[in-house]
C-alpha cells in the first residue's frame, strides 16, 4: 500500500470553500467498516493524491461539477484543485495534521464525467482502506501462525 513513496511526483487534492476562501486538504475518512470492532483502529482521515496528473484533473473537474448536488457533504463543497508534490513532502503535509495518505494509482478509478461522485468517492475510500485491510490481514495471519505454533508445541 505504500508504493507511492518511490514516485517522483504526485498530485495532492485541495479544496477552497467559497465561504472562507481558505485552501484546505481534501481528506476523507478511510478506515473500513468491515474490520471487526475489536481489531478496528480509530477512524482516520487521509489526504488524497493521485499518481496521474490527468486523473487528478478529471477528479477535480468531476467534484467541481457536483458542487450543487444536495447529497454532497458540506465539507466537500468548494473549488477543488490539485498541487504537484513529492512523496516526502506529501507525507510531511499529512503528518502535520495527523492524517494518513491515500494515493490513487494511475487509471485505477473511472473518472468519466457522467459517473456519480458518490461512486467515485466510495472508490477512493475503498483504495484508502486497503492499507487497513492489509494490516488487519497481517495481524490475523500472525495470530493464526502463533496459534498453530502453540498447538504444535503442545502436541510434542
PDB file of C-alpha atoms in Angstrom, residues 1-11 46-47 49-51 85-95 99-105 127 131:
ATOM      1  CA  UNK A   1       0.000   0.000   0.000  1.00  0.00           C
ATOM      2  CA  UNK A   2       2.991   2.348   0.216  1.00  0.00           C
ATOM      3  CA  UNK A   3       4.209   2.034  -3.388  1.00  0.00           C
ATOM      4  CA  UNK A   4       3.764   5.773  -3.910  1.00  0.00           C
ATOM      5  CA  UNK A   5       6.717   6.600  -1.653  1.00  0.00           C
ATOM      6  CA  UNK A   6       9.033   5.851  -4.597  1.00  0.00           C
ATOM      7  CA  UNK A   7       7.170   8.133  -7.025  1.00  0.00           C
ATOM      8  CA  UNK A   8       8.810  11.199  -8.487  1.00  0.00           C
ATOM      9  CA  UNK A   9       5.750  13.427  -8.231  1.00  0.00           C
ATOM     10  CA  UNK A  10       2.175  13.141  -7.022  1.00  0.00           C
ATOM     11  CA  UNK A  11      -0.856  15.414  -7.282  1.00  0.00           C
ATOM     12  CA  UNK A  46      -6.360  10.675   4.778  1.00  0.00           C
ATOM     13  CA  UNK A  47      -5.250  13.369   2.398  1.00  0.00           C
ATOM     14  CA  UNK A  49      -3.470  12.479  -4.002  1.00  0.00           C
ATOM     15  CA  UNK A  50      -3.251  10.974  -7.468  1.00  0.00           C
ATOM     16  CA  UNK A  51      -0.339   9.402  -9.265  1.00  0.00           C
ATOM     17  CA  UNK A  85       4.088  17.454  -4.631  1.00  0.00           C
ATOM     18  CA  UNK A  86       6.868  14.957  -3.917  1.00  0.00           C
ATOM     19  CA  UNK A  87       6.201  11.867  -1.782  1.00  0.00           C
ATOM     20  CA  UNK A  88       8.317  13.064   1.161  1.00  0.00           C
ATOM     21  CA  UNK A  89       6.539  16.420   1.239  1.00  0.00           C
ATOM     22  CA  UNK A  90       3.160  14.683   0.891  1.00  0.00           C
ATOM     23  CA  UNK A  91       3.896  12.535   3.942  1.00  0.00           C
ATOM     24  CA  UNK A  92       5.071  15.593   5.888  1.00  0.00           C
ATOM     25  CA  UNK A  93       1.902  17.538   4.992  1.00  0.00           C
ATOM     26  CA  UNK A  94      -0.232  14.613   6.180  1.00  0.00           C
ATOM     27  CA  UNK A  95       1.820  14.129   9.358  1.00  0.00           C
ATOM     28  CA  UNK A  99      -3.738  12.387   8.680  1.00  0.00           C
ATOM     29  CA  UNK A 100      -2.872   9.334   6.673  1.00  0.00           C
ATOM     30  CA  UNK A 101      -2.158   9.336   2.945  1.00  0.00           C
ATOM     31  CA  UNK A 102      -4.124   7.767   0.116  1.00  0.00           C
ATOM     32  CA  UNK A 103      -2.646   7.890  -3.358  1.00  0.00           C
ATOM     33  CA  UNK A 104      -4.839   6.721  -6.217  1.00  0.00           C
ATOM     34  CA  UNK A 105      -2.794   4.857  -8.821  1.00  0.00           C
ATOM     35  CA  UNK A 127      -8.496   2.384  -2.024  1.00  0.00           C
ATOM     36  CA  UNK A 131      -3.834  -0.288   3.916  1.00  0.00           C
TER      37      UNK A 131
END
